[in-house]
XYZ file of C-alpha atoms in Angstrom:
428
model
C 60.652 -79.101 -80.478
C 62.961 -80.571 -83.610
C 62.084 -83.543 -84.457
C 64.986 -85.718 -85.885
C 64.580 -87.318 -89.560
C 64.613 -90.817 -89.960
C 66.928 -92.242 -92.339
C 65.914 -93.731 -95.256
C 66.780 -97.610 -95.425
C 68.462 -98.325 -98.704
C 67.336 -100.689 -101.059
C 68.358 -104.159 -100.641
C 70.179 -105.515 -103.816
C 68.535 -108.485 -105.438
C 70.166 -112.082 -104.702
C 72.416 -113.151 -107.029
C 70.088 -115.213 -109.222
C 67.400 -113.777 -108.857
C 64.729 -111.898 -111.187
C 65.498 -108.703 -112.687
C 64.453 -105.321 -112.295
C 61.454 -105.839 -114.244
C 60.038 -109.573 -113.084
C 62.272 -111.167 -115.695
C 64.641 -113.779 -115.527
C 68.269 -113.058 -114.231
C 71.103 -113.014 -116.783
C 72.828 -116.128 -114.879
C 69.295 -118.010 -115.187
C 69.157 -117.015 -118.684
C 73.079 -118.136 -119.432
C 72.357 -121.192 -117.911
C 69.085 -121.697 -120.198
C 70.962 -120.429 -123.152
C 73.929 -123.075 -122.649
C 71.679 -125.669 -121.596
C 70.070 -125.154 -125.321
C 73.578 -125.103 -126.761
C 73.890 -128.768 -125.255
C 70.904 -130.210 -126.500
C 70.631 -129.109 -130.015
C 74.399 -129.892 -130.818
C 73.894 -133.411 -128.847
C 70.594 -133.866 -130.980
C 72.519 -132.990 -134.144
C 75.922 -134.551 -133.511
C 74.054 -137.841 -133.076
C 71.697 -137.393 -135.938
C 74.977 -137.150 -137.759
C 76.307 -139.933 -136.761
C 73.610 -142.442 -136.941
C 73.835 -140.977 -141.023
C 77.330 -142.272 -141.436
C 80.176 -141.985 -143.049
C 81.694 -142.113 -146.376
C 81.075 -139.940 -149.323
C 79.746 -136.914 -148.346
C 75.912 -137.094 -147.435
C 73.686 -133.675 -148.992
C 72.518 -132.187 -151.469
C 75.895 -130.036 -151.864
C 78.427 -132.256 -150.676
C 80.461 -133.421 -152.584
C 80.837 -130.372 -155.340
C 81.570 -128.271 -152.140
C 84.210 -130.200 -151.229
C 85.770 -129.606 -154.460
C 85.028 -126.410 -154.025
C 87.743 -125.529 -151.425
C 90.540 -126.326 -153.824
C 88.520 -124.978 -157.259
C 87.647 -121.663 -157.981
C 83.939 -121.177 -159.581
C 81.150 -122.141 -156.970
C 78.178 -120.566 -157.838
C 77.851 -119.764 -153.844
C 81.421 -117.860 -152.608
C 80.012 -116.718 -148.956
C 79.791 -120.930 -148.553
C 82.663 -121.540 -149.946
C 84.716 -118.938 -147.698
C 83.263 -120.317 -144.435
C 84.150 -123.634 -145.891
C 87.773 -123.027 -146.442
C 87.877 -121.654 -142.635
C 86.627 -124.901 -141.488
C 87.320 -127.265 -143.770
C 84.530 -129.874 -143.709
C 81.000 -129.373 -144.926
C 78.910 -131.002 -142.285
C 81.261 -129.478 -139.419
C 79.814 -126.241 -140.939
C 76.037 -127.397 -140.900
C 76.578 -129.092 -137.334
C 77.779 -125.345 -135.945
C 76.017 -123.315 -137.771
C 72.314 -125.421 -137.515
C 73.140 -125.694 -133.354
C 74.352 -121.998 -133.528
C 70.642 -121.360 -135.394
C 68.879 -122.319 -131.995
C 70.444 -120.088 -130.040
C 69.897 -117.225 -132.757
C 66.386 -117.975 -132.699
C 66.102 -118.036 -129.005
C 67.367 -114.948 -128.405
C 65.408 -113.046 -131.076
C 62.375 -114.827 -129.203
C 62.717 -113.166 -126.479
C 64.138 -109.824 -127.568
C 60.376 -109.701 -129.036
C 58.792 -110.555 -125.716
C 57.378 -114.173 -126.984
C 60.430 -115.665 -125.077
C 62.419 -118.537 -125.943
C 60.784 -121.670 -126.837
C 60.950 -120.829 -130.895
C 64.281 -121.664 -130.281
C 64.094 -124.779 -128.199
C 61.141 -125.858 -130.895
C 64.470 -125.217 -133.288
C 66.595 -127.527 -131.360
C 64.305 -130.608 -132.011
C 62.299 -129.964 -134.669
C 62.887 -133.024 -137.137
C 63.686 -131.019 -140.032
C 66.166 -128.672 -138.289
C 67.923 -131.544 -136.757
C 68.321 -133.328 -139.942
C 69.413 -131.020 -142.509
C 72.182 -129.575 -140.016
C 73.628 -133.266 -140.289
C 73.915 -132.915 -143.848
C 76.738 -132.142 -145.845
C 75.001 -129.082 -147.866
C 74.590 -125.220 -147.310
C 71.024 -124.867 -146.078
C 72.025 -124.671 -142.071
C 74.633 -122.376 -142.637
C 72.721 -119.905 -145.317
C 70.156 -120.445 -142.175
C 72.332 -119.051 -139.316
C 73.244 -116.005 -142.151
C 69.751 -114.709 -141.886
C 69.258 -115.750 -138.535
C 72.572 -113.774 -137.324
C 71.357 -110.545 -139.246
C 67.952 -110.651 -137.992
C 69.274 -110.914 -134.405
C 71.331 -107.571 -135.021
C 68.178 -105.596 -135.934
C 66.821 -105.809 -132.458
C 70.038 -103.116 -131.545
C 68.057 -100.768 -133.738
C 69.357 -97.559 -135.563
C 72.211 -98.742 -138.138
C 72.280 -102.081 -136.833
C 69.635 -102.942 -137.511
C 69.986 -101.356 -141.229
C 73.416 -103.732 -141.239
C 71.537 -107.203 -139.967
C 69.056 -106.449 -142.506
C 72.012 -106.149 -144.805
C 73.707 -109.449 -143.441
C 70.406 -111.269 -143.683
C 70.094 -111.174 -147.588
C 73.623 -111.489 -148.072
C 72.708 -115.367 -147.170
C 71.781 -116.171 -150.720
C 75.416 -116.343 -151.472
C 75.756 -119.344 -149.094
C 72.289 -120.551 -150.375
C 69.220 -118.608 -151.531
C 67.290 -121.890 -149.965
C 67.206 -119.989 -146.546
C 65.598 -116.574 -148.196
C 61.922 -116.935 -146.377
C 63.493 -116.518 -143.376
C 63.667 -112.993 -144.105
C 59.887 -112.827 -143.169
C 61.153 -112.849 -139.642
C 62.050 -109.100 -140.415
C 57.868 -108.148 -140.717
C 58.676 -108.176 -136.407
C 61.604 -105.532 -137.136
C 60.826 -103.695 -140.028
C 63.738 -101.349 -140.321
C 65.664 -104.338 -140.981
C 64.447 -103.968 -144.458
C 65.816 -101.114 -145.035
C 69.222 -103.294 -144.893
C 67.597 -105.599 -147.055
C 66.869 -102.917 -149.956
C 70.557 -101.580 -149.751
C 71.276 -105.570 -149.844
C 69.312 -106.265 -153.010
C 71.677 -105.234 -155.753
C 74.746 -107.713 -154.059
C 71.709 -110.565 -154.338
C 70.675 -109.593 -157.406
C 72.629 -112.204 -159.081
C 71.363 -115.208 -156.837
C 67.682 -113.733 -157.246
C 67.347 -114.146 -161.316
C 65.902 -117.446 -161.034
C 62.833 -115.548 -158.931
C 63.018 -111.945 -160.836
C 63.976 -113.463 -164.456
C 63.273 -117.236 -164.667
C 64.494 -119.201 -167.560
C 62.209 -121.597 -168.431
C 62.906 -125.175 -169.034
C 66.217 -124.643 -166.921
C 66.085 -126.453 -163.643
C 66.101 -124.672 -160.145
C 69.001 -122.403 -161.392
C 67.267 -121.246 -163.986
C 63.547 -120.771 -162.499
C 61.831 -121.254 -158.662
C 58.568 -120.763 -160.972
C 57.997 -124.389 -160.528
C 54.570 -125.418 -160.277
C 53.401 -122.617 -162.773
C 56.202 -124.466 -165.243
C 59.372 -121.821 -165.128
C 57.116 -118.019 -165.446
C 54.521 -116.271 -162.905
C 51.304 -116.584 -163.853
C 49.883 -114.682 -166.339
C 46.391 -113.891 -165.594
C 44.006 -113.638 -162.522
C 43.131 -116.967 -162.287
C 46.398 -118.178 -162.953
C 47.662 -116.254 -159.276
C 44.571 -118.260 -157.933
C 45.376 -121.550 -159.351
C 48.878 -120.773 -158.045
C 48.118 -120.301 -154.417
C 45.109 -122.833 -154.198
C 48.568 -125.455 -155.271
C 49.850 -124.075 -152.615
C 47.480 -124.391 -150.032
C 47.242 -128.393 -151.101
C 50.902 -128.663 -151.082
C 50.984 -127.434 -147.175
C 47.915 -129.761 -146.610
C 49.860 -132.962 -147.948
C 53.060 -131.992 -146.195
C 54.199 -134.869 -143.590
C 54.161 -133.627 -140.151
C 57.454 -134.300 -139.821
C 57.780 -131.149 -141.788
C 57.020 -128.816 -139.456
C 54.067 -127.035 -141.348
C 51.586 -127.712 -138.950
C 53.169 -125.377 -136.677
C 51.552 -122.352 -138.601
C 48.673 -122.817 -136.842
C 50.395 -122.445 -133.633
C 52.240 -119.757 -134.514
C 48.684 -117.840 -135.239
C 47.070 -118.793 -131.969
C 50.277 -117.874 -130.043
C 50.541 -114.582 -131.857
C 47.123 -113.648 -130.489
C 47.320 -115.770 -126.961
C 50.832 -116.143 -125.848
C 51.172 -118.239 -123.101
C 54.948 -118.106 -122.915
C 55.791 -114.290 -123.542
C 57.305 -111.989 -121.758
C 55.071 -109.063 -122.279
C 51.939 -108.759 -123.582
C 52.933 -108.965 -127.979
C 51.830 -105.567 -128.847
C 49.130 -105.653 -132.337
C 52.355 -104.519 -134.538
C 53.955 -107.827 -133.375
C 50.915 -109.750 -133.189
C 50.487 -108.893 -137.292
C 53.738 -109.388 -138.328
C 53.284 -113.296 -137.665
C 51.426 -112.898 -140.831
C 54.939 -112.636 -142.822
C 56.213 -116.087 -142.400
C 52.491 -117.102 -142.745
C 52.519 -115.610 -146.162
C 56.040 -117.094 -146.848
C 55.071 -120.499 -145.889
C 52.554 -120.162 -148.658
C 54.651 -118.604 -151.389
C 56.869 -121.505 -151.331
C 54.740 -123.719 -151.368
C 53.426 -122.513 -153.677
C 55.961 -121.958 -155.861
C 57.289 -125.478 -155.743
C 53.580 -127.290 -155.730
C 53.636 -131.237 -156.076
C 57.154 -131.039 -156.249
C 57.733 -129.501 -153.238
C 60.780 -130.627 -151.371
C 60.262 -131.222 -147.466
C 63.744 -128.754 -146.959
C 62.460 -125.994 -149.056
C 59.940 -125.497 -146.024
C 62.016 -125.194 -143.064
C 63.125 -121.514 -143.465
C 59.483 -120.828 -143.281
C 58.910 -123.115 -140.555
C 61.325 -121.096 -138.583
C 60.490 -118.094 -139.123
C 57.259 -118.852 -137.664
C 58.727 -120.826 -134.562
C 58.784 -117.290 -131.852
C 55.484 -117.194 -132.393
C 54.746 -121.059 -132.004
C 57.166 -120.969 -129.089
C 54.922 -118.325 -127.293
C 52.196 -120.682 -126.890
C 53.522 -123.832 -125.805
C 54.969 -124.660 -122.192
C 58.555 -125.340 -121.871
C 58.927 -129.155 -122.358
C 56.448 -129.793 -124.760
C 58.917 -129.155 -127.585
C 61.281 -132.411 -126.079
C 57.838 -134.856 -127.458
C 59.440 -133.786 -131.007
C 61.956 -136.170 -130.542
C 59.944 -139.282 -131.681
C 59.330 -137.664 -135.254
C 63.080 -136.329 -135.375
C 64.234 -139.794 -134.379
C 61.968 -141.697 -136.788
C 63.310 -139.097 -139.760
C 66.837 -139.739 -139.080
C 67.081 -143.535 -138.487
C 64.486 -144.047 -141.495
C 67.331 -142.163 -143.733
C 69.750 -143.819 -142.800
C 68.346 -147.170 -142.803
C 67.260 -146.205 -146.430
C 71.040 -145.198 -146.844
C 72.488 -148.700 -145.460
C 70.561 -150.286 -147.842
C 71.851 -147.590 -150.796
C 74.979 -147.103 -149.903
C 76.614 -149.733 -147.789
C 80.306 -148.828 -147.399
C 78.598 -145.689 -145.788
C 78.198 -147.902 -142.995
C 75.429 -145.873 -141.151
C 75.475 -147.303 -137.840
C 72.604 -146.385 -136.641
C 71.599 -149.322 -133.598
C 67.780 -149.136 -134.311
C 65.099 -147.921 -136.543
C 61.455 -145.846 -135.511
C 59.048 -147.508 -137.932
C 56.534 -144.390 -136.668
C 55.657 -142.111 -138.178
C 56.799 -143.701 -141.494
C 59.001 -141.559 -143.782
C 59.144 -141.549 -147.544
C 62.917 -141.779 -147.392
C 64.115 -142.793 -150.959
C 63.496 -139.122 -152.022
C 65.438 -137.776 -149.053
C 68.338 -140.256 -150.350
C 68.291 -139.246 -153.951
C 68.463 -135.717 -153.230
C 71.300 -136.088 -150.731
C 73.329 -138.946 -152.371
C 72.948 -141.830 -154.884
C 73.237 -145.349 -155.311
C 77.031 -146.587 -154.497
C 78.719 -142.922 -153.811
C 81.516 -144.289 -151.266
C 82.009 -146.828 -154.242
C 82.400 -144.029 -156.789
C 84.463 -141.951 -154.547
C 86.120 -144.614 -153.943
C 87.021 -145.347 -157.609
C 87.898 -141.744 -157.982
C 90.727 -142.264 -155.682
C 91.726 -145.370 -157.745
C 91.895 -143.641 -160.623
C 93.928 -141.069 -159.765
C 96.575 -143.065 -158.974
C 96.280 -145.403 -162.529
C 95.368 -142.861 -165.482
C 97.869 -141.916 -167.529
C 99.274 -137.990 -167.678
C 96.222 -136.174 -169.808
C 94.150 -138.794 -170.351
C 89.960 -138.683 -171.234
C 87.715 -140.254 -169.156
C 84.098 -140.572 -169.467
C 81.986 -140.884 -166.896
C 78.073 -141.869 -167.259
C 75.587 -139.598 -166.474
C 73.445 -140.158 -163.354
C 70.333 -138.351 -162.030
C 70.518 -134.419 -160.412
C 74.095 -134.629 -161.417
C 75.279 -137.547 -158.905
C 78.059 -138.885 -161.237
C 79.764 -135.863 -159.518
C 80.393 -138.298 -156.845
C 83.205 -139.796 -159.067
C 83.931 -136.599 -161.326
C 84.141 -133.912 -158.392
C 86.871 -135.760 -156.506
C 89.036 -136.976 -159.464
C 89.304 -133.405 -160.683
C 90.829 -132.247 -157.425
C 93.301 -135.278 -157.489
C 94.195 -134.692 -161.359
C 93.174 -131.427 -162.665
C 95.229 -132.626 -166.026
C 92.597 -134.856 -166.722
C 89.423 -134.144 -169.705
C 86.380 -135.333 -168.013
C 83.351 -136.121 -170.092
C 80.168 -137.002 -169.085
C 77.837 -138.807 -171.301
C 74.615 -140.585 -171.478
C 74.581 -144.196 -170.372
């Protein structure tokens, strides 16, 4: 007696929608999520930009950068180059910070820890705020960030992101700790080494500091322009460090270290289980956060942390629910509308219109101003414009000197309208 097989049934094909082969979101649910991202952090930026204002450009490298499309000499090309593609400064920070997020996101999740560094990204206060200025640190940011995200292809990629992600010094070497990110992909240093001798150049203030010369000169800060010299020197110099973090406003993002720490050993959010490799190399950014800090000391600057802060965000992400990241707003909000309340007050004819003002938490904003603008720059730019049009052929003008250089509001402009002008600038 034959007996007559029965034919297999063939596998049913998943629902459009639904999980993948492996339990993990579908691409469209993940396209969705990934747009949906895309949304928020440009909203959150474009109206942190807005609520800043107008008028002379508002950053730490505005205005000489937007001399710097028509002049030849910046000391940062790649910036410059992306600059004359665009044409606006803060059009290049709004991208390039929103385009961060989504960087971030996905190198989450290629990990396993999933996506919520990058959400974290999207309203963490400092993120927000320094893509709405006019300066280089969001796109120098989205350099590494874009590099970092090719190492996850492996193989040369992965030597070429590595590559990419150092060449960001050239846009600004603010955004170097975010290389830390590469302790998760190691090979990505490879890149980095075969990087090195391009950098080189932007590096001397780290490898070769010039005392007694400003940040282009020396990052040696708090040990005044050199390394330290002796054991107890290197402790002194992290111990700073350490106080530097502790004193850091909130709003700052450095409190997320410990976060990242517990979600490197406890994700809640990941994928997969992080395996120990990946749980260890959380201790990069960890050990970045402090170096800057360190470096910098009492006069550390609130932006000089986010690269750090970043970095450390897939790991941060990992432990937190979705959501959670949204409560971020209130902080964000209060950092933006304090600024530019600060800036209305500054810098009128900037007209920041910004319709209200979070008194909480309270934000030490006349530093933030001075380092992103001065006192009267729509005025000066103003009178730049004015005298363009009245100086006579090859005439001298002297201009007085202001703090970090911020008579370049006035000088930076006029030499674009009348290169045949001298320019001198001289003590008050």
């Amino acid at each position: 007696m034959t007996t007559r097989d029965t034919p297999k049934a063939k596998p049913k094909r998943p629902p459009k929608g639904a999980s993948g082969a492996h339990g993990g979101p579908s691409r469209i649910r993940l396209g969705v999520e990934a747009l949906a991202l895309l949304l928020v952090a440009g909203a959150l930026r474009g109206a942190a930009a807005w609520a800043l204002g107008g008028g002379a450009p508002f950053g730490p490298d505005g205005t000489g950068l937007d001399a710097a499309i028509h002049l030849e000499g910046h000391l940062y090309p790649l910036h410059v180059a992306m600059l004359r593609l665009l044409g606006d400064v803060r059009l290049l920070s709004l991208l390039s910070g929103t385009a961060s997020c989504l960087l971030l996101w996905g190198f989450g999740r290629s990990l396993g820890l999933g996506g919520g560094g990058g959400w974290l990204l999207a309203f963490l206060p400092l993120g927000v705020y320094t893509s709405a200025l006019s300066a280089g640190d969001a796109p120098a940011l989205a350099v590494v960030l874009l590099g970092v995200g090719l190492t996850h292809r492996g193989g040369g990629m992965a030597v070429l992101g590595g590559a990419l992600a150092i060449s960001a010094v050239a846009v600004k070497p603010i955004a170097l700790p975010a290389l830390a990110l590469l302790a998760a992909r190691p090979l990505g240093l490879v890149g980095v080494l075969f990087g090195f001798p391009f950098a080189l150049r932007w590096l001397d203030p780290l490898i070769s500091p010039r005392p007694r010369s400003g940040l282009l000169g020396s990052w040696w800060v708090s040990s005044n322009g050199d390394p330290p010299h002796s054991l107890s020197g290197w402790v002194d110099f992290f111990h700073d460090g350490a106080l530097a973090l502790q004193h850091a406003p909130l709003w700052t993002g450095a409190a997320l270290a410990g976060l990242a720490l517990l979600g490197a050993l406890w994700p809640r959010a990941a994928d997969r289980p992080p395996s120990p490799a990946l749980r260890l190399a959380v201790m990069g950014p960890l050990i970045g956060l402090l170096v800057v800090a360190a470096l910098f000391g009492e006069r550390l600057e609130a932006r000089y942390l986010l690269p750090s802060v970043v970095a450390l965000l897939p790991w941060a992400g990992a432990l937190l629910p979705r959501g959670v990241e949204a409560l971020l707003l209130w902080p964000t909000a209060a950092l933006v509308t304090q600024v530019a309340a600060e800036r209305a007050d500054q810098d009128p004819l900037s007209q920041p219109p910004a319709p209200f003002v979070v008194p909480v938490p309270v934000v030490d904003c006349r530093p933030l101003f001075e380092e992103a603008s001065t006192r009267g720059a729509t005025e000066l730019r103003q009178e730049a414009e004015a005298l363009a049009l009245s100086l006579p052929q090859g005439a001298v003008y002297r201009v007085a000197r202001r703090g970090q250089g911020r008579e370049g509001e006035l000088v930076w402009p006029l030499r674009v309208l009348r290169p045949d002008l001298t320019i001198e600038v001289v003590d008050p």
